[in-house]
Coordinates of C-alpha atoms in Angstrom, one line a residue:
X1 CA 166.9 108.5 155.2
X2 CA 167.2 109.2 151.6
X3 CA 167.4 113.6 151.3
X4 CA 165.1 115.0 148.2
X5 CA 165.9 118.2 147.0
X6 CA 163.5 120.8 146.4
X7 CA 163.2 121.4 142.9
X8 CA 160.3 124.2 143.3
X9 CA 160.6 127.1 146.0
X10 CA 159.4 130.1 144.3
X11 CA 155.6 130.3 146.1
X12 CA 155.6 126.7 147.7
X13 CA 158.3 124.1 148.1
X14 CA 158.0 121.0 145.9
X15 CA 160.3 118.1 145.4
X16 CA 159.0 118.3 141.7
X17 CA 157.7 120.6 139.0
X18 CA 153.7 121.1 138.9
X19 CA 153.9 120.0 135.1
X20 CA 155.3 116.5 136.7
X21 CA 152.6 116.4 139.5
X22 CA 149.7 116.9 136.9
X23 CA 150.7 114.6 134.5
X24 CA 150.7 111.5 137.7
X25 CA 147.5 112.4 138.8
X26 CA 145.6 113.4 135.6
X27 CA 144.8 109.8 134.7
X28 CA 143.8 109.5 138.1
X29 CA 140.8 111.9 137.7
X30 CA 137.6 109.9 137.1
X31 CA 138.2 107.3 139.2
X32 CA 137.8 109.9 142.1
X33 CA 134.7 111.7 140.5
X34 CA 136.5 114.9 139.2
X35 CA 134.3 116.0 136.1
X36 CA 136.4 119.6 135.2
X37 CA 139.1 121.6 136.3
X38 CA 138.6 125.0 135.1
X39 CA 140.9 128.0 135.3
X40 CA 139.0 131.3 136.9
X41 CA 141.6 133.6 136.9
X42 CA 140.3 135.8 133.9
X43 CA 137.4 136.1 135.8
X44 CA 139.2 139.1 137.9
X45 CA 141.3 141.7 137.1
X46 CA 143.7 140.5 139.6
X47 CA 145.6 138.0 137.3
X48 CA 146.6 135.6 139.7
X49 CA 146.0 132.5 139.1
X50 CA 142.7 130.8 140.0
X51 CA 141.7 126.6 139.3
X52 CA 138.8 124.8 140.6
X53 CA 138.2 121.2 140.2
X54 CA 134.8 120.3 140.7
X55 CA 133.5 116.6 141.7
X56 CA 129.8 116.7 141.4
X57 CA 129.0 113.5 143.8
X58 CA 131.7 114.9 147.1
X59 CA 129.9 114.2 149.9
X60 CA 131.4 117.4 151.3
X61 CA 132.4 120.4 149.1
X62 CA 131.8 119.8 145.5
X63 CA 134.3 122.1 144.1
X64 CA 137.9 122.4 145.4
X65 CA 140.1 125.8 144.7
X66 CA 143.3 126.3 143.9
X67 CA 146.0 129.2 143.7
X68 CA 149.5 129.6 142.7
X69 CA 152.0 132.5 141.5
X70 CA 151.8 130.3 137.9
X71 CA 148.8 128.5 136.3
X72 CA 150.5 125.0 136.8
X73 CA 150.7 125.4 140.1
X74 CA 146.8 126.7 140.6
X75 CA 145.7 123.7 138.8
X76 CA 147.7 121.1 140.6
X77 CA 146.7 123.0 143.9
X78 CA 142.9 122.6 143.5
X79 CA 143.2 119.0 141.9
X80 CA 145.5 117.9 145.0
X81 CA 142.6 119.5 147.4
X82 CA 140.0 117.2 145.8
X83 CA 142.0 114.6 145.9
X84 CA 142.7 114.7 149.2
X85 CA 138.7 115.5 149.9
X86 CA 138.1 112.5 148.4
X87 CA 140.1 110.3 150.2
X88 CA 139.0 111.6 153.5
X89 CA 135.5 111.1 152.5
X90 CA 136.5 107.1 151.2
X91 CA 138.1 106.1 154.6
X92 CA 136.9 102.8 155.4
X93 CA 135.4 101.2 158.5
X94 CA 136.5 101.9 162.0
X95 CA 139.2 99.2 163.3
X96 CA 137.0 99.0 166.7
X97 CA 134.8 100.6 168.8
X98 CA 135.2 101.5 172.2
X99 CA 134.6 104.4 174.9
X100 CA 136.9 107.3 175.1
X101 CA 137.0 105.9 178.6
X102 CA 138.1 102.0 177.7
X103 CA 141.0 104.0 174.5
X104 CA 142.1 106.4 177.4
X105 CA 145.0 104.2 179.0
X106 CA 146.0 103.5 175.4
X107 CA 146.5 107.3 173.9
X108 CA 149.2 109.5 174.1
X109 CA 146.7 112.5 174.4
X110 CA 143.2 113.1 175.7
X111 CA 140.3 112.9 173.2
X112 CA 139.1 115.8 175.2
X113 CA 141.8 117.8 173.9
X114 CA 140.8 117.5 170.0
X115 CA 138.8 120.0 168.8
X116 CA 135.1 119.9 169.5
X117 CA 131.5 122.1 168.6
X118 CA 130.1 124.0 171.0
X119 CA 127.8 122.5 173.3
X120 CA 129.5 118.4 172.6
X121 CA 127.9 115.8 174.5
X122 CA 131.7 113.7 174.8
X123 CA 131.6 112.3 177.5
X124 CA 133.8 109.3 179.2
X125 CA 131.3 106.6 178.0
X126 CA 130.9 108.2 174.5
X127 CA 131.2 105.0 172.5
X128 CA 133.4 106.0 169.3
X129 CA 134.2 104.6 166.3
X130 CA 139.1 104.8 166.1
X131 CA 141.1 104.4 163.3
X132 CA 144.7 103.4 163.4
X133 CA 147.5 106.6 163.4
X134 CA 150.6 107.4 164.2
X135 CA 152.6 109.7 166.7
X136 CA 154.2 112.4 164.5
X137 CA 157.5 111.7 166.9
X138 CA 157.1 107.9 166.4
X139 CA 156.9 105.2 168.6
X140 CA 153.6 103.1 169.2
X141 CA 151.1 103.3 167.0
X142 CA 148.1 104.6 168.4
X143 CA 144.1 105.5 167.7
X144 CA 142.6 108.4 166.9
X145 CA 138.5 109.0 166.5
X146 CA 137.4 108.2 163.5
X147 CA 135.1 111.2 163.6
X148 CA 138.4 113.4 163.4
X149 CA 140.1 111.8 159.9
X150 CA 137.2 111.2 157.9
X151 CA 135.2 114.5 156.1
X152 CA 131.1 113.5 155.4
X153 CA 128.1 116.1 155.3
X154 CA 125.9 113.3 154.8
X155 CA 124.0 111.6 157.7
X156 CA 121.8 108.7 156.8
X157 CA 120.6 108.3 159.9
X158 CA 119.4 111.6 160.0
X159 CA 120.9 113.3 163.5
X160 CA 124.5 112.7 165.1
X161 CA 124.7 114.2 168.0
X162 CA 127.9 116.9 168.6
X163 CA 130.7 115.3 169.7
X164 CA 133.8 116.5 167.8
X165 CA 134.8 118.7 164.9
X166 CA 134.9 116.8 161.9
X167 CA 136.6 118.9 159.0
X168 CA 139.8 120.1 156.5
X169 CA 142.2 120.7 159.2
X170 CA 145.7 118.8 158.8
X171 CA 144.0 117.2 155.7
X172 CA 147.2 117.1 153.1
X173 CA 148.3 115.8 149.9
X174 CA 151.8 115.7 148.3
X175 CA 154.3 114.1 145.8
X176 CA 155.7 112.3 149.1
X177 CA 154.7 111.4 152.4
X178 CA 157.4 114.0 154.2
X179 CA 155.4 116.5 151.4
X180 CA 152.3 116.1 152.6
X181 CA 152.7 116.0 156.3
X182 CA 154.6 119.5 156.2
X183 CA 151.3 120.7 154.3
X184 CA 148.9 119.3 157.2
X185 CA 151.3 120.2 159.7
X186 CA 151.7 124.4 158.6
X187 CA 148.0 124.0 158.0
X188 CA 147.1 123.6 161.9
X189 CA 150.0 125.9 163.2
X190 CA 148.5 128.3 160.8
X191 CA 144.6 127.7 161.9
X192 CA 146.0 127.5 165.7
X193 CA 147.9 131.0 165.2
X194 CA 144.7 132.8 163.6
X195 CA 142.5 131.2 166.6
X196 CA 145.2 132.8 168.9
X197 CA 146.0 136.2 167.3
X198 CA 144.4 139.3 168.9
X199 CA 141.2 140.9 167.8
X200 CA 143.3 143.7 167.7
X201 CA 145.5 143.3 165.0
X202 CA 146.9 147.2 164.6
X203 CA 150.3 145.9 166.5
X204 CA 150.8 143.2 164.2
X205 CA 150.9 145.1 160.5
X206 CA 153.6 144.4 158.3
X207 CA 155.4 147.4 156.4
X208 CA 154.3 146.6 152.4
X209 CA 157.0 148.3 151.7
X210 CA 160.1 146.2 153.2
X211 CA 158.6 142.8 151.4
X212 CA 160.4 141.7 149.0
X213 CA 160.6 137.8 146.8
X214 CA 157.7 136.5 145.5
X215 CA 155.4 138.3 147.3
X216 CA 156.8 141.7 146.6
X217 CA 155.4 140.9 143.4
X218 CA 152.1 139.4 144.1
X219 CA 151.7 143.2 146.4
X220 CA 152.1 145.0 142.8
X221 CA 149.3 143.2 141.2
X222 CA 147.1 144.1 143.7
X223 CA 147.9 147.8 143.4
X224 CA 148.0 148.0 139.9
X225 CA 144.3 146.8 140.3
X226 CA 143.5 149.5 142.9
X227 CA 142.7 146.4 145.7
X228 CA 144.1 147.6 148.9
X229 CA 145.9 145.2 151.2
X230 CA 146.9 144.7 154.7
X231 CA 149.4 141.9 155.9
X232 CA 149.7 141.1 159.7
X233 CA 152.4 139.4 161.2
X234 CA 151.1 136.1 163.4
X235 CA 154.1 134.5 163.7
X236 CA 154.3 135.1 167.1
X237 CA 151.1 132.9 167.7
X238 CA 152.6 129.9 165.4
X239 CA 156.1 130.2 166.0
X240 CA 157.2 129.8 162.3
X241 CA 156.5 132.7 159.4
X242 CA 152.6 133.1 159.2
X243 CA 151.0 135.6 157.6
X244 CA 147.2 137.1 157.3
X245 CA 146.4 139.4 154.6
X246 CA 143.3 141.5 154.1
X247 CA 142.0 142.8 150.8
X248 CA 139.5 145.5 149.9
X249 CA 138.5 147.0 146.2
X250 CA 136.0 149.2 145.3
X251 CA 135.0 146.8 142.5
X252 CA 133.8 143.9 144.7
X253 CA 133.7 146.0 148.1
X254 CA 133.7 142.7 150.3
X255 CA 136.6 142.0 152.6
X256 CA 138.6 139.2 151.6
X257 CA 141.0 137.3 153.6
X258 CA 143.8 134.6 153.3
X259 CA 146.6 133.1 155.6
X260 CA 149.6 130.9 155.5
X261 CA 152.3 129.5 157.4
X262 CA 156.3 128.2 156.2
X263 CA 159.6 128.2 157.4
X264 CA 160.3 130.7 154.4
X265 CA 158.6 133.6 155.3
X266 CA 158.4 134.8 151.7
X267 CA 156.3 131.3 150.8
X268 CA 154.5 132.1 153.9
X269 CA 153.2 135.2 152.6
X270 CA 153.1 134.7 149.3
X271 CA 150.2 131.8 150.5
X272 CA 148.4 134.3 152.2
X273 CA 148.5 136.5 149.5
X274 CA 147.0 134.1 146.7
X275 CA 144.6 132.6 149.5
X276 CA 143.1 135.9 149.7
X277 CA 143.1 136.5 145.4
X278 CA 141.3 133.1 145.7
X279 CA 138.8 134.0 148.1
X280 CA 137.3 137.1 146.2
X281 CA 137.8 134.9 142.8
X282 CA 135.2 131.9 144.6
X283 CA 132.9 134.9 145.2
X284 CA 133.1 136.3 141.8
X285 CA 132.7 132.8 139.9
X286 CA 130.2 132.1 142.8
X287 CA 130.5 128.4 142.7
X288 CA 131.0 127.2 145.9
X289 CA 128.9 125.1 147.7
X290 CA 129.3 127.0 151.1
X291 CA 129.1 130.7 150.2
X292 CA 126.7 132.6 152.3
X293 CA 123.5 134.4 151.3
X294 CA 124.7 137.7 153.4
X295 CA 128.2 137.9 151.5
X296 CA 126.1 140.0 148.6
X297 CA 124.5 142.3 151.1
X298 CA 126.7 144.8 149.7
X299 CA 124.9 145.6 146.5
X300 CA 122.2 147.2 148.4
X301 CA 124.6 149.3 150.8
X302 CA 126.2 152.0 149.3
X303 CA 128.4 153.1 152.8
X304 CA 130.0 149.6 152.1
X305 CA 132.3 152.2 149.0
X306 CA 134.2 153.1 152.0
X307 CA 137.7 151.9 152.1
X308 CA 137.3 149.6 155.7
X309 CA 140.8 149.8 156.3
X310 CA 142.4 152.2 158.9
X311 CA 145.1 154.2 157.5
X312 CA 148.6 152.0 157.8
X313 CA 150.2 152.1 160.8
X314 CA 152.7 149.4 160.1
X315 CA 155.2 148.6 163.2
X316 CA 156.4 144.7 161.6
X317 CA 159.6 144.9 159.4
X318 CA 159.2 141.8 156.7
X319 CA 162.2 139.3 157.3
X320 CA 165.0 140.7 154.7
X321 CA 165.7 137.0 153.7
X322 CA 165.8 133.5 154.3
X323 CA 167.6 130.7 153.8
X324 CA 165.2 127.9 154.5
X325 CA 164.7 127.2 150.4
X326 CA 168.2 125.3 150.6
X327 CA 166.9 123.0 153.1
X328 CA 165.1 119.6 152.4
X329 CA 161.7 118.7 153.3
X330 CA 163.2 116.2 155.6
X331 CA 165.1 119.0 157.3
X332 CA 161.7 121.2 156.9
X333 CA 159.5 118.2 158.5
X334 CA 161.8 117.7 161.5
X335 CA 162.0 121.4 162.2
X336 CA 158.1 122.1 162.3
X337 CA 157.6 118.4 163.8
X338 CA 159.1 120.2 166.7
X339 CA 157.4 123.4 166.7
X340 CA 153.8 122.0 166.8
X341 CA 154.7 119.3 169.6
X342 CA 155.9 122.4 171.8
X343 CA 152.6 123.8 171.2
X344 CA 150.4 120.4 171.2
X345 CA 148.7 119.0 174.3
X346 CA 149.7 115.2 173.9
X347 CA 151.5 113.0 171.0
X348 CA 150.5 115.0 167.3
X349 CA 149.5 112.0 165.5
X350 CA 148.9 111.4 161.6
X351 CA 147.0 109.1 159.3
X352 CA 148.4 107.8 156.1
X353 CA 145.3 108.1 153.9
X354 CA 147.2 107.3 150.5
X355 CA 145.2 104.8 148.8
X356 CA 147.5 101.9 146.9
X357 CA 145.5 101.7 143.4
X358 CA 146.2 105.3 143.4
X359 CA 149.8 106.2 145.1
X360 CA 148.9 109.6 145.8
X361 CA 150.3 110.6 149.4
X362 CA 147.3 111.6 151.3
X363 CA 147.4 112.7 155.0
X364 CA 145.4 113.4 158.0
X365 CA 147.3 115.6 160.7
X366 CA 145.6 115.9 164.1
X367 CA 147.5 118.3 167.1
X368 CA 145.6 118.2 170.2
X369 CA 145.4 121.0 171.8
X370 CA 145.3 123.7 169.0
X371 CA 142.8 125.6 168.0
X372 CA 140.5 126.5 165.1
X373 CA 138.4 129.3 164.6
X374 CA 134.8 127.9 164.6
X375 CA 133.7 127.8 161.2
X376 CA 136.7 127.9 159.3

């Protein structure tokens, strides 16, 4: 296997400069129905740095975000997440149709193991529509429900009954396959960790003050702009670095949160961190397609000035360093491949989404067995 070295780990890990990634996909643009990509990050006194790229016809989300520690990397972040939206929304026809009972004998996993709504009619004799994947371990290829890989709000026939969770989770694109598996495959450790992390997150708060890298940094600009923040420590729950932070200002005084998972603990945080600068930027710019009503309650609730954080009681110690930026993404891929089957129920199986006229690596991770927080 040929090793590719990392050529950005300051924030993320990339096997090639943002400047590189933008000018492949650029061209690539119109042909998948992205109109703009527009920088919000003046839009808060924050300064970190905000894109959107908005594709008026998705049949999902119609503008994607996008965050980085520099501009180049916040506009290649929200162009890659509509990119990948797109494909997932463009997968073709099922390769058959059968029963989850008739696909049982075949799978390395139980469909009643993937994620579902509450109150799902699957059932045994629920007819389903399977894609081909494959087991993140190899071997065999397999199926997977095609109701799991492909992301569509619409319904022309007007009702589908619940069966299973159709949404973002595990969706990933990259500069390389290996790239864009690691991205689906921190995704669901991270989702899977936040669905298993205590209510009670007062034993899991980081000490700000022992961070240091990257996110050190990213910590400064949100004190210089009087935005309070709380990191907590769920790495526990995924077994790699995982990190959710909390953020409060008096300014926009909404709770914001953001999370992220990596082998380097400082890119771990420093994903949180931006996630959560994004969060209050989509409210601000207030273009989202999915932002609720209630979010703006706020303006008519004074008590909401209160700072809604506890005073710190930190008891986590922030790793003093790590050496997982030398590594490769291969070395990365193997490494996590093995953390999320220990916590899987069944094969973890992926679907190469990249489209051929395009050549953008596009991915569909799916663990059974983890979890989601409903709504996410």
């Amino acid at each position: 296997m040929t090793v590719v070295v990392k050529q950005v780990t300051a924030g993320t890990h990339r096997v090639v400069p943002p400047e590189e990634t933008w000018a492949r996909v650029a061209p690539l643009l119109p042909a998948m129905g992205i109109t703009r990509v527009a920088d919000l990050t003046g839009l808060d006194v924050l300064g970190i740095p905000v894109f959107q790229a908005v594709r008026p016809n998705a049949r999902t989300l119609s503008v994607s975000q996008g965050k980085g520690i520099t501009p180049e990397l916040a506009r290649v972040s929200a162009v890659m997440e509509s990119i990948e939206t797109w494909h997932a929304e463009e997968l073709g026809p099922a390769a058959l149709e059968a029963t989850v009972a008739e696909m049982a004998p075949l799978l390395p996993y139980s469909v009643f193991d993937l994620p579902r709504p509450p109150r799902s009619l699957l059932s045994p004799a629920t007819r389903l529509g399977w894609v081909a994947a494959r087991p993140l371990a190899g071997g065999e290829p397999t199926w997977l429900p095609r109701q799991c890989v492909r992301m569509d709000s619409s319904e022309p026939a007007g009702f589908a009954p619940p069966l299973l969770l159709s949404n973002s989770n595990g969706l990933a694109s990259g500069n390389t396959v290996a790239e864009a598996l690691l991205h689906g495959l921190y995704e669901v450790l991270e989702r899977d960790a936040r669905a298993r992390a205590p209510q009670d997150r007062s034993g899991l708060e980081v000490d700000a003050a022992t961070v240091a890298g990257t996110s050190a940094g990213l910590l400064e600009r949100f004190a210089a702009a009087g935005v309070h923040v709380r990191v907590y420590d769920l790495t526990p729950m995924a077994g790699l670095p995982c990190y959710e932070t909390l953020i409060w200002g008096a300014d926009l005084p909404v709770r914001f949160g953001g999370w992220g998972c990596h082998r380097d603990a400082d890119v771990a945080l420093s994903r949180a961190l931006t996630e959560a600068a994004q969060s209050r930027l989509t409210m601000i710019a207030g273009t989202r397609d999915d932002l609720p009503g209630e979010a703006y309650d706020w303006v008519s609730e004074r008590s909401r000035l209160r700072v809604p954080f506890p005073e710190p009681r930190p008891r986590c110690v922030f790793p003093a360093g790590s050496a997982e930026a030398a590594g490769s993404l291969e070395e990365d891929l193997r490494m996590v491949a093995e953390t999320i089957a220990g916590r899987a129920a069944g094969a973890v199986c992926w679907v190469d989404l990249t489209r051929p006229e395009f050549g953008v690596p596009v991915v569909r991770v799916v663990a059974p067995g983890l979890h989601i927080v409903q709504g996410h």
